């Protein structure tokens, strides 16, 4: 009898008498990575033959050449022909020494007018925010058209509210993935009520948490999805964040590896798995799923090794614990495969020997006579599900159920957080409803857009009457597009009669201001976040200016601050602000001033470099124009330095006041934490101290 025949007989004997004394060896250690090659020094880079072309309006860090402004004007008009956003981006790139504040303000007025009224496509929230920051960089007193200023505020506020409304609608419709994407665009809203802002972090957290499970739920609907694709959505979560019922789905991965181990590699290729690898996997299957499944897979894996010619490894693998009934069925199927007759009852063996296979296995060649070998053909087979497929299907079913349970529970939390925001929005809208209805009545029509509605509300929260709000809404219809007369003759609204008179003198149609019984109606008890921020900013500005002037004044106390804010806003009794609104107002101003400070520092440095460069150019040279520009730049640099110092003192006072609210100041903790990690911030020490006051137990 040949050696191959002896191998077949030995394998069959071991399969029938499989023992239960199995102890898997430890998993082999991975081979160490090859040593990394020593990097070679890169050859020196040769300087370019042709110097780069300068930016329009800039000559190094110094003052521009005389021909720079016409070139910029041409580029600006070309950019504005494309869109207001392109023009704003070009203006943003220009040096502070190239364009004066007055020139920059005039160009920004033009850009804002185009973005708000003349552009066919509505500006995005990001574009409006960038434009607001451009105005902040110019500084106070730059000459922003007061009507456009209100429209900018209204447009950004409306954009925030529309985005939030879309988020709430998507949550209501259980479209959590899209809601999460929209929420990311609503980072740090500036005009939403304080109650909404304080509720948003919870909503973000709940939506962020549910999204991976929703993605997994969608993936599991595909019956052919792989483990990798089904599990990928939650790979970003920490293990502690994955519910135990979902975590057990990770057992699927072991079965996918077992499926790969069962595949017989093509002839001539290296078999990638050792017996030790298989033993390690079977141990995982036994401990994480069941000993019964591990026993069945051991027999099938042994049969796979046998059919690929690894008889000794197949015999060794059977030394472990097996399922004897399944082992008998596998043995019968292997006998049928070798003999080329009979019927296969184990689906996995049928899969190892496809029905279209024409060549007999090596084991058949070893024992069958030539006449029987010539008649060999794959045995018939019973339909059925393989052991691996059945186990994976069971785990998929459990995982699908666990994920659906998790999504359902998380959806309840998301909707609860969303309802808090809806409630806060409804509370804010109540007092505003009467004012807006009266404006619509005086207009004789509903608001044409959310932005128009928000513009009327901006006017109302600024203490304007119904008539004055109507005047703001009719700006474009009654003011010549080529002029800005209203901006010149109406620097601030006072009363309906005076407003109407000045509008008429500026060239507007007086018919828009026909008498109306509610023309003088005003909002009372205004709690708009923008107005609260304005009040805090005015108080801190006065305090910081006195400190900057060297006056010996006591620190600004919480009680005095709240009393001053309430007086400025005309709020008392039931209309008084809550501690959370005071904290949000302070936080808003501190954030704005910190941004201002960063811009002031950057602008001061740019001017300083330009001044140094100009002084070098003036050495021994008589250039009156350059000398004039240098004088203007030096004055501006001095002003920037004083403004920067005032911001530093104001932010320090704001940090101190935030700490005075203790636990109620928790909404400011994240910002204070960020400031405490910035060693270059002059107010860092104050931020650290008051963060501790807020977070201490």
XYZ file of C-alpha atoms in Angstrom:
697
model
C 0.000 0.000 0.000
C 1.411 3.400 -0.951
C 2.277 6.162 1.546
C -0.624 8.301 0.279
C -3.070 5.469 0.925
C -1.650 5.050 4.427
C -2.215 8.756 4.999
C -5.859 8.494 3.950
C -6.471 5.531 6.238
C -4.729 7.230 9.192
C -6.751 10.432 8.737
C -10.039 8.486 8.623
C -9.129 6.576 11.774
C -8.276 9.749 13.700
C -11.452 11.462 12.501
C -13.633 8.584 13.815
C -11.786 8.273 17.130
C -11.210 12.040 17.688
C -10.114 12.681 21.242
C -11.251 15.476 23.601
C -7.815 16.264 25.081
C -7.061 19.507 23.311
C -5.004 22.425 24.563
C -4.297 25.190 22.027
C -0.746 26.516 21.924
C -0.130 30.241 22.353
C -0.576 32.502 19.340
C 2.746 32.997 17.511
C 4.424 36.361 17.897
C 4.489 38.535 14.811
C 7.829 38.913 13.102
C 9.651 42.163 13.955
C 9.420 44.842 11.269
C 12.432 45.268 8.997
C 14.834 48.074 9.962
C 14.008 51.439 8.450
C 16.601 52.735 5.985
C 18.720 55.654 7.100
C 17.395 58.781 5.399
C 19.776 60.501 3.061
C 20.112 64.267 3.168
C 18.080 65.952 0.452
C 20.028 67.940 -2.139
C 19.909 71.715 -1.676
C 17.048 73.468 -3.409
C 18.165 75.872 -6.097
C 16.608 79.327 -5.965
C 14.189 80.106 -8.793
C 15.610 81.971 -11.735
C 12.563 84.240 -11.984
C 11.331 85.851 -8.734
C 7.649 85.278 -7.849
C 5.148 87.936 -8.925
C 4.096 90.207 -6.047
C 0.516 90.408 -4.774
C -1.427 93.444 -6.091
C -0.848 96.286 -3.672
C 2.112 94.786 -1.828
C 5.844 95.260 -2.170
C 7.385 92.944 0.393
C 6.420 94.116 3.861
C 6.635 97.785 2.981
C 4.355 100.358 1.351
C 2.863 99.686 -2.096
C 4.120 101.085 -5.357
C 2.157 103.843 -7.057
C 0.790 101.516 -9.750
C -0.564 98.948 -7.322
C -3.945 100.564 -6.647
C -5.171 100.655 -10.278
C -4.177 97.001 -10.631
C -6.106 96.136 -7.487
C -9.165 98.117 -8.599
C -9.267 96.145 -11.834
C -8.882 92.832 -9.983
C -11.544 93.840 -7.459
C -14.119 94.663 -10.140
C -13.387 91.344 -11.888
C -13.874 89.459 -8.609
C -17.075 91.350 -7.818
C -18.440 90.436 -11.248
C -18.182 86.782 -10.180
C -19.650 87.131 -6.692
C -19.545 89.250 -3.553
C -17.764 86.401 -1.756
C -14.904 86.489 -4.313
C -14.593 90.248 -3.933
C -14.537 89.933 -0.142
C -11.831 87.277 -0.339
C -9.677 89.520 -2.546
C -10.131 92.505 -0.238
C -9.294 90.302 2.750
C -5.948 89.433 1.187
C -4.768 93.024 0.846
C -2.212 94.633 3.123
C -3.361 97.025 5.840
C -0.935 99.613 4.494
C -2.336 99.404 0.986
C -5.958 100.334 1.697
C -6.993 102.839 4.337
C -9.803 102.109 6.786
C -12.117 104.517 4.971
C -11.404 102.886 1.596
C -11.829 99.397 3.012
C -15.141 100.424 4.622
C -16.433 101.834 1.326
C -15.541 98.619 -0.500
C -17.109 96.514 2.245
C -20.322 98.544 1.971
C -20.343 97.748 -1.740
C -19.711 94.035 -1.107
C -22.356 93.852 1.621
C -24.937 95.567 -0.586
C -24.236 93.085 -3.377
C -24.314 90.066 -1.082
C -27.542 91.090 0.623
C -29.622 92.499 -2.210
C -28.103 92.218 -5.659
C -26.754 88.673 -5.646
C -29.151 86.126 -7.151
C -28.057 83.329 -4.834
C -28.501 83.898 -1.104
C -25.295 84.212 0.883
C -24.371 81.247 3.065
C -23.952 81.481 6.810
C -20.184 81.041 6.401
C -19.988 83.951 3.923
C -22.023 86.218 6.194
C -19.826 85.364 9.162
C -16.666 86.121 7.207
C -18.102 89.462 6.090
C -18.973 90.354 9.703
C -15.402 89.534 10.740
C -14.115 91.732 7.915
C -16.132 94.621 9.372
C -14.832 93.887 12.858
C -11.275 94.024 11.504
C -11.881 97.542 10.155
C -12.849 98.694 13.630
C -15.459 101.100 15.004
C -16.418 104.250 13.164
C -15.575 102.798 9.764
C -18.770 104.026 8.126
C -20.959 100.965 7.686
C -24.347 101.983 6.307
C -26.695 101.638 9.331
C -29.386 100.005 7.203
C -26.861 97.533 5.789
C -25.576 96.912 9.320
C -29.069 95.894 10.367
C -29.475 93.786 7.239
C -26.186 91.971 7.869
C -27.277 91.147 11.392
C -30.715 90.060 10.170
C -29.270 87.909 7.387
C -26.843 86.082 9.684
C -29.486 85.651 12.381
C -31.996 84.331 9.832
C -29.384 81.960 8.392
C -28.726 80.533 11.857
C -32.424 80.057 12.529
C -33.090 78.495 9.128
C -30.225 76.086 9.671
C -31.488 75.185 13.134
C -35.033 74.756 11.783
C -33.673 72.382 9.142
C -31.819 70.406 11.820
C -34.986 70.105 13.919
C -36.996 69.016 10.864
C -34.446 66.343 9.976
C -34.488 65.077 13.568
C -38.282 64.958 13.504
C -38.050 62.848 10.322
C -35.369 60.581 11.898
C -32.771 61.703 9.334
C -30.014 61.846 11.930
C -27.040 61.610 9.550
C -28.147 64.695 7.603
C -29.022 66.479 10.859
C -25.503 65.866 12.137
C -23.993 67.339 8.967
C -26.172 70.456 9.294
C -25.327 70.833 12.979
C -21.641 70.997 12.123
C -22.386 74.163 10.100
C -24.053 75.767 13.138
C -20.899 75.955 15.204
C -20.905 78.804 17.785
C -24.186 80.513 16.793
C -24.145 84.226 17.506
C -27.808 85.233 17.529
C -29.758 82.246 18.835
C -31.182 82.718 22.356
C -28.971 81.806 25.300
C -31.338 79.001 26.306
C -30.948 77.464 22.847
C -27.168 77.856 22.877
C -26.949 76.122 26.249
C -29.164 73.265 25.017
C -27.229 72.751 21.772
C -24.247 70.848 23.289
C -26.578 68.132 24.576
C -28.263 67.883 21.172
C -24.895 67.708 19.423
C -23.704 64.973 21.773
C -26.831 62.854 21.311
C -26.900 63.281 17.523
C -23.180 62.522 17.274
C -23.705 59.379 19.328
C -26.633 58.036 17.314
C -25.112 58.567 13.862
C -22.640 55.612 13.901
C -25.419 53.224 14.945
C -27.766 54.569 12.269
C -25.034 53.995 9.666
C -24.553 50.449 10.977
C -28.308 49.896 10.853
C -28.326 50.957 7.195
C -25.348 48.711 6.381
C -26.992 45.665 7.990
C -29.986 45.982 5.687
C -27.730 44.679 2.907
C -27.743 40.878 3.221
C -24.373 40.666 1.454
C -22.568 43.249 3.586
C -19.206 42.173 4.978
C -18.254 42.432 8.619
C -15.718 45.172 7.832
C -18.321 47.361 6.110
C -20.986 46.703 8.760
C -18.645 47.404 11.683
C -16.813 50.404 10.169
C -19.318 53.090 11.358
C -18.610 52.424 15.045
C -14.840 52.014 14.805
C -14.461 55.681 15.792
C -16.166 55.061 19.144
C -14.247 54.165 22.278
C -14.981 50.572 23.393
C -16.722 51.902 26.510
C -19.177 53.806 24.291
C -20.342 50.642 22.497
C -23.278 48.955 24.279
C -22.529 45.316 25.325
C -25.388 43.993 23.164
C -23.788 45.620 20.102
C -20.223 44.763 21.096
C -20.958 41.015 20.882
C -21.403 41.523 17.153
C -17.605 41.663 16.981
C -17.732 37.829 17.109
C -18.653 38.042 13.458
C -15.046 38.976 12.647
C -13.732 35.648 13.993
C -16.151 33.769 11.762
C -15.044 35.787 8.734
C -11.464 34.702 9.455
C -12.629 31.093 9.806
C -14.334 31.401 6.419
C -11.010 32.495 4.892
C -9.191 29.610 6.560
C -11.587 27.149 4.978
C -10.799 28.335 1.442
C -8.439 25.987 -0.399
C -5.704 28.124 -2.051
C -5.088 27.684 -5.793
C -2.403 25.172 -6.793
C 1.103 26.590 -6.646
C 0.297 29.265 -4.015
C 1.450 29.357 -0.400
C -1.018 28.267 2.268
C -1.210 31.309 4.600
C -2.462 29.623 7.794
C -0.635 27.308 10.188
C -2.211 24.868 12.633
C -1.305 27.271 15.444
C -3.228 30.066 13.674
C -6.268 27.811 13.382
C -6.021 26.729 17.027
C -5.901 30.370 18.159
C -8.995 31.166 16.146
C -10.897 28.137 17.448
C -10.108 29.217 21.000
C -11.666 32.629 20.288
C -14.743 30.987 18.767
C -15.120 28.668 21.754
C -14.836 31.414 24.388
C -16.804 34.140 22.573
C -19.497 32.085 20.809
C -19.809 28.407 21.800
C -17.835 25.190 22.232
C -20.319 23.410 19.967
C -19.592 25.748 17.055
C -15.832 25.483 17.672
C -16.102 21.661 17.601
C -17.904 21.697 14.246
C -15.501 24.217 12.719
C -12.504 22.155 13.916
C -13.716 19.157 11.920
C -14.460 21.253 8.812
C -11.103 23.049 8.995
C -9.372 19.689 9.368
C -11.204 18.405 6.275
C -10.101 21.526 4.367
C -6.466 20.859 5.310
C -6.857 17.229 4.269
C -8.285 18.128 0.845
C -5.425 20.528 0.171
C -2.929 17.734 0.877
C -1.888 18.707 4.440
C -2.782 15.335 5.944
C -0.464 15.564 8.943
C -1.782 19.033 9.896
C -5.339 17.782 9.430
C -4.675 14.872 11.764
C -2.990 17.134 14.346
C -5.924 19.546 14.323
C -8.288 16.678 15.203
C -6.466 16.172 18.504
C -8.637 18.955 19.871
C -12.263 18.776 20.964
C -14.652 17.998 18.100
C -18.346 17.347 17.594
C -18.472 13.514 17.090
C -21.772 13.531 15.176
C -20.542 16.219 12.838
C -17.198 14.402 12.530
C -19.002 11.263 11.333
C -20.939 13.242 8.724
C -17.751 14.936 7.490
C -15.982 11.564 7.266
C -18.822 10.131 5.183
C -18.669 13.130 2.851
C -14.882 12.877 2.482
C -15.252 9.196 1.601
C -17.787 10.148 -1.073
C -15.425 12.795 -2.435
C -12.512 10.368 -2.664
C -14.586 7.652 -4.288
C -16.465 10.035 -6.577
C -19.894 8.659 -5.768
C -22.619 8.961 -3.165
C -24.108 12.207 -1.747
C -22.636 15.076 0.269
C -24.693 15.998 3.360
C -22.385 18.633 4.924
C -22.778 21.958 3.016
C -19.224 23.043 3.846
C -17.691 19.919 2.247
C -19.898 20.521 -0.793
C -18.501 24.029 -0.963
C -14.923 22.724 -0.787
C -15.623 20.388 -3.725
C -17.636 22.415 -6.264
C -20.163 20.614 -8.442
C -18.330 21.805 -11.572
C -14.994 20.304 -10.486
C -13.732 17.861 -13.178
C -10.434 16.582 -11.753
C -10.416 14.147 -8.814
C -8.589 15.123 -5.608
C -5.066 13.771 -5.009
C -6.438 11.369 -2.386
C -8.619 9.669 -5.038
C -5.654 9.299 -7.379
C -3.782 7.499 -4.588
C -6.353 4.774 -3.923
C -8.655 4.353 -6.920
C -7.833 1.960 -9.762
C -7.591 3.543 -13.226
C -11.045 2.409 -14.383
C -12.785 3.908 -11.325
C -10.603 7.007 -11.467
C -11.736 7.597 -15.020
C -15.334 7.523 -13.841
C -14.745 9.945 -10.913
C -17.143 12.874 -10.654
C -18.214 15.248 -7.852
C -20.836 13.560 -5.646
C -24.397 14.830 -5.548
C -25.159 17.256 -2.740
C -28.029 18.270 -0.534
C -28.826 21.988 -0.444
C -28.250 23.716 2.850
C -26.452 26.467 4.776
C -22.844 26.017 5.817
C -21.890 26.028 9.481
C -20.127 29.386 9.005
C -23.033 30.980 7.141
C -25.560 29.799 9.719
C -23.435 31.152 12.589
C -22.884 34.499 10.840
C -26.594 34.766 10.044
C -27.404 34.223 13.710
C -24.904 36.856 14.845
C -26.167 39.292 12.177
C -29.687 38.797 13.473
C -28.606 39.477 17.063
C -26.513 42.466 16.009
C -29.319 43.915 13.902
C -31.742 43.632 16.806
C -29.230 45.206 19.231
C -28.520 48.094 16.863
C -32.230 48.758 16.312
C -32.742 48.829 20.078
C -29.828 51.246 20.483
C -31.056 53.526 17.679
C -34.554 53.589 19.153
C -33.284 54.478 22.644
C -30.872 57.101 21.301
C -33.562 58.611 19.066
C -35.682 59.210 22.151
C -32.787 61.114 23.753
C -32.179 63.132 20.584
C -35.838 64.121 20.315
C -35.950 65.054 24.004
C -32.982 67.397 23.499
C -34.583 68.787 20.335
C -37.847 69.439 22.191
C -35.973 71.558 24.749
C -34.677 73.729 21.912
C -38.133 73.965 20.322
C -39.516 75.054 23.682
C -36.819 77.728 24.090
C -37.519 79.070 20.593
C -41.260 79.196 21.300
C -40.650 81.057 24.569
C -38.603 83.679 22.730
C -41.106 84.020 19.871
C -44.098 84.764 22.114
C -43.393 88.444 22.961
C -42.163 89.133 19.403
C -45.304 87.881 17.694
C -47.421 90.992 18.321
C -44.721 93.348 16.982
C -44.204 91.323 13.809
C -47.947 91.083 13.177
C -48.257 94.880 13.421
C -45.355 95.345 10.987
C -47.045 93.007 8.499
C -50.316 94.909 8.945
C -48.611 98.222 8.211
C -46.838 96.684 5.216
C -50.167 95.354 3.986
C -48.608 91.972 3.165
C -46.831 89.042 4.809
C -43.042 89.091 5.101
C -41.464 88.207 1.767
C -38.713 86.047 3.293
C -37.271 84.870 6.627
C -34.535 87.487 6.233
C -37.119 90.277 5.896
C -38.919 88.993 8.973
C -35.653 88.916 10.892
C -34.784 92.444 9.734
C -38.062 93.722 11.178
C -37.243 91.897 14.400
C -33.740 93.375 14.517
C -35.255 96.849 14.245
C -37.789 96.000 16.951
C -35.225 94.623 19.390
C -33.158 97.754 18.903
C -36.030 99.802 20.292
C -37.435 100.920 16.948
C -41.124 101.431 16.341
C -43.324 99.596 13.858
C -43.028 102.552 11.472
C -39.252 102.586 11.724
C -39.141 98.835 11.063
C -41.255 99.368 7.948
C -38.823 102.083 6.871
C -35.904 99.681 7.202
C -37.740 97.080 5.128
C -38.514 99.538 2.318
C -34.906 100.717 1.919
C -34.149 99.078 -1.400
C -37.510 99.883 -2.959
C -37.338 103.626 -2.256
C -33.654 104.522 -2.139
C -31.764 105.148 -5.389
C -29.267 102.334 -5.864
C -26.436 104.683 -6.823
C -26.597 106.779 -3.654
C -26.492 106.250 0.059
C -28.449 109.323 1.131
C -30.264 107.544 3.900
C -26.997 106.509 5.497
C -25.947 110.161 5.529
C -29.138 111.745 6.784
C -30.365 109.045 9.172
C -27.402 108.004 11.332
C -29.818 106.705 13.967
C -33.558 106.369 14.239
C -35.405 108.494 16.773
C -39.182 108.678 16.346
C -41.585 107.802 13.513
C -42.291 111.414 12.489
C -38.637 112.435 12.273
C -37.748 109.202 10.527
C -40.469 109.656 7.886
C -39.400 113.258 7.293
C -35.773 112.357 6.742
C -36.716 109.464 4.490
C -38.801 111.833 2.376
C -35.913 114.302 2.160
C -33.566 111.520 1.115
C -35.636 110.748 -1.943
C -37.994 108.032 -0.720
C -41.663 107.801 -1.589
C -43.585 109.179 1.410
C -46.518 106.911 0.530
C -44.748 104.064 2.284
C -45.297 105.919 5.568
C -49.022 106.425 5.507
C -50.576 106.892 8.972
C -51.160 103.680 10.851
C -52.689 103.203 14.322
C -49.781 100.983 15.482
C -46.985 103.062 13.924
C -45.509 103.994 17.319
C -45.749 100.500 18.863
C -42.500 99.216 20.391
C -41.269 95.936 21.806
C -40.849 95.867 25.576
C -38.846 93.504 27.729
C -36.396 92.825 24.889
C -34.119 89.877 25.680
C -32.484 89.484 22.264
C -29.010 88.040 22.636
C -27.476 90.638 20.308
C -28.853 93.476 22.444
C -27.595 91.814 25.638
C -24.174 91.466 24.030
C -24.210 95.154 23.046
C -24.991 96.161 26.627
C -22.176 94.065 28.086
C -19.765 95.327 25.441
C -20.566 98.968 26.218
C -20.077 98.472 29.974
C -16.814 96.549 29.628
C -15.564 99.075 27.064
C -16.016 101.967 29.484
C -14.387 100.012 32.319
C -11.414 98.939 30.143
C -10.943 102.460 28.767
C -10.687 103.890 32.294
C -8.166 101.215 33.269
C -6.197 101.870 30.087
C -6.101 105.567 30.939
C -4.415 104.715 34.255
C -7.370 105.535 36.488
C -7.494 103.862 39.897
C -10.929 102.233 39.881
C -12.295 99.233 41.798
C -12.873 95.907 40.021
C -16.182 95.502 38.231
C -18.475 93.497 40.519
C -21.185 91.104 39.393
C -24.031 92.938 41.150
C -23.057 96.321 39.687
C -22.670 94.782 36.240
C -26.112 93.139 36.319
C -27.735 96.342 37.539
C -26.127 98.370 34.745
C -27.109 95.815 32.066
C -30.714 95.704 33.331
C -30.864 99.506 33.287
C -29.531 99.732 29.730
C -31.986 97.093 28.491
C -34.907 98.390 30.537
C -35.485 94.987 32.120
C -36.726 94.473 35.661
C -39.084 92.298 37.676
C -40.411 89.362 35.654
C -38.427 90.509 32.598
C -35.074 90.372 34.421
C -32.319 88.335 32.803
C -31.457 84.901 34.193
C -27.922 84.040 35.378
C -27.433 81.913 32.244
C -28.255 84.928 30.048
C -25.780 87.087 31.955
C -23.109 84.389 31.558
C -23.812 84.047 27.841
C -23.632 87.817 27.342
C -20.265 87.986 29.098
C -18.977 84.969 27.184
C -20.066 86.467 23.860
C -18.168 89.693 24.540
C -15.060 87.864 25.779
C -15.012 85.712 22.632
C -15.492 88.719 20.355
C -12.798 90.712 22.110
C -10.371 87.779 22.040
C -10.883 87.592 18.263
C -10.436 91.361 18.047
C -7.231 91.128 20.043
C -5.793 88.515 17.675
C -6.603 90.705 14.666
C -5.197 93.809 16.363
C -1.931 92.010 17.141
C -1.633 90.740 13.565
C -2.390 94.154 12.063
C 0.006 95.917 14.452
C 2.825 93.562 13.430
C 2.141 94.094 9.728
C 2.167 97.857 10.185
C 5.320 97.677 12.290
C 7.146 95.753 9.540
C 5.965 98.241 6.928
C 7.101 101.190 9.081
C 10.569 99.689 9.579
C 10.847 99.116 5.848
C 9.727 102.686 5.064
C 12.267 104.181 7.489
C 15.055 102.308 5.738
C 13.876 103.595 2.351
C 13.764 107.190 3.663
C 17.387 107.186 4.815
C 19.062 110.018 2.941
C 16.088 110.319 0.556
C 13.556 113.138 0.251
C 10.233 111.463 -0.518
C 7.303 113.538 0.810
C 4.664 110.987 -0.231
C 6.419 108.110 1.517
C 6.982 110.323 4.573
C 3.252 111.151 4.679
C 2.328 107.472 4.455
C 4.836 106.674 7.194
C 3.329 109.314 9.503
C -0.190 107.984 8.948
C 0.975 104.426 9.573
C 2.750 105.391 12.810
C -0.384 107.108 14.115
C -2.456 104.080 13.241
C 0.032 101.736 14.881
C -0.182 103.740 18.093
C -3.979 103.560 17.997
C -3.875 99.804 17.427
C -1.578 99.377 20.407
C -3.915 101.315 22.693
C -6.939 99.386 21.428
C -5.116 96.100 21.994
C -4.294 97.046 25.583
C -7.926 98.008 26.185
C -9.087 94.634 24.869
C -6.649 92.846 27.181
C -7.959 94.660 30.237
C -11.580 94.126 29.187
C -11.108 90.376 28.647
C -9.374 90.022 32.022
C -12.325 91.776 33.688
C -14.728 89.525 31.766
C -12.924 86.351 32.911
C -13.093 87.579 36.507
C -16.841 88.224 36.195
C -17.463 84.792 34.651
C -15.770 83.178 37.633
C -18.094 85.122 39.958
C -21.036 83.016 38.676
C -19.560 79.770 40.008
C -21.381 76.685 38.727
C -23.765 78.878 36.732
C -20.757 79.902 34.632
C -20.255 76.357 33.317
C -21.171 77.336 29.708
C -17.980 79.442 29.727
C -15.755 76.619 31.030
C -14.752 75.340 27.589
C -13.676 78.791 26.398
C -11.773 79.504 29.624
C -10.073 76.135 29.299
C -8.941 77.018 25.767
C -7.549 80.366 26.994
C -5.684 78.681 29.826
C -3.840 76.521 27.283
C -2.580 79.545 25.327
C 0.633 80.781 27.005
C 0.767 83.913 24.807
C -2.633 85.192 25.976
C -2.135 88.122 28.395
C -5.272 87.055 30.315
C -4.221 83.397 30.634
C -3.587 83.507 34.401
C -6.977 85.129 35.063
C -8.662 82.496 32.884
C -6.995 79.676 34.834
C -8.032 81.146 38.186
C -11.675 81.669 37.220
C -11.974 78.328 35.460
C -11.147 76.799 38.829
C -13.849 78.930 40.495
C -16.423 77.570 38.032
C -15.417 73.907 38.051
C -14.519 73.433 41.721
C -16.817 71.090 43.660
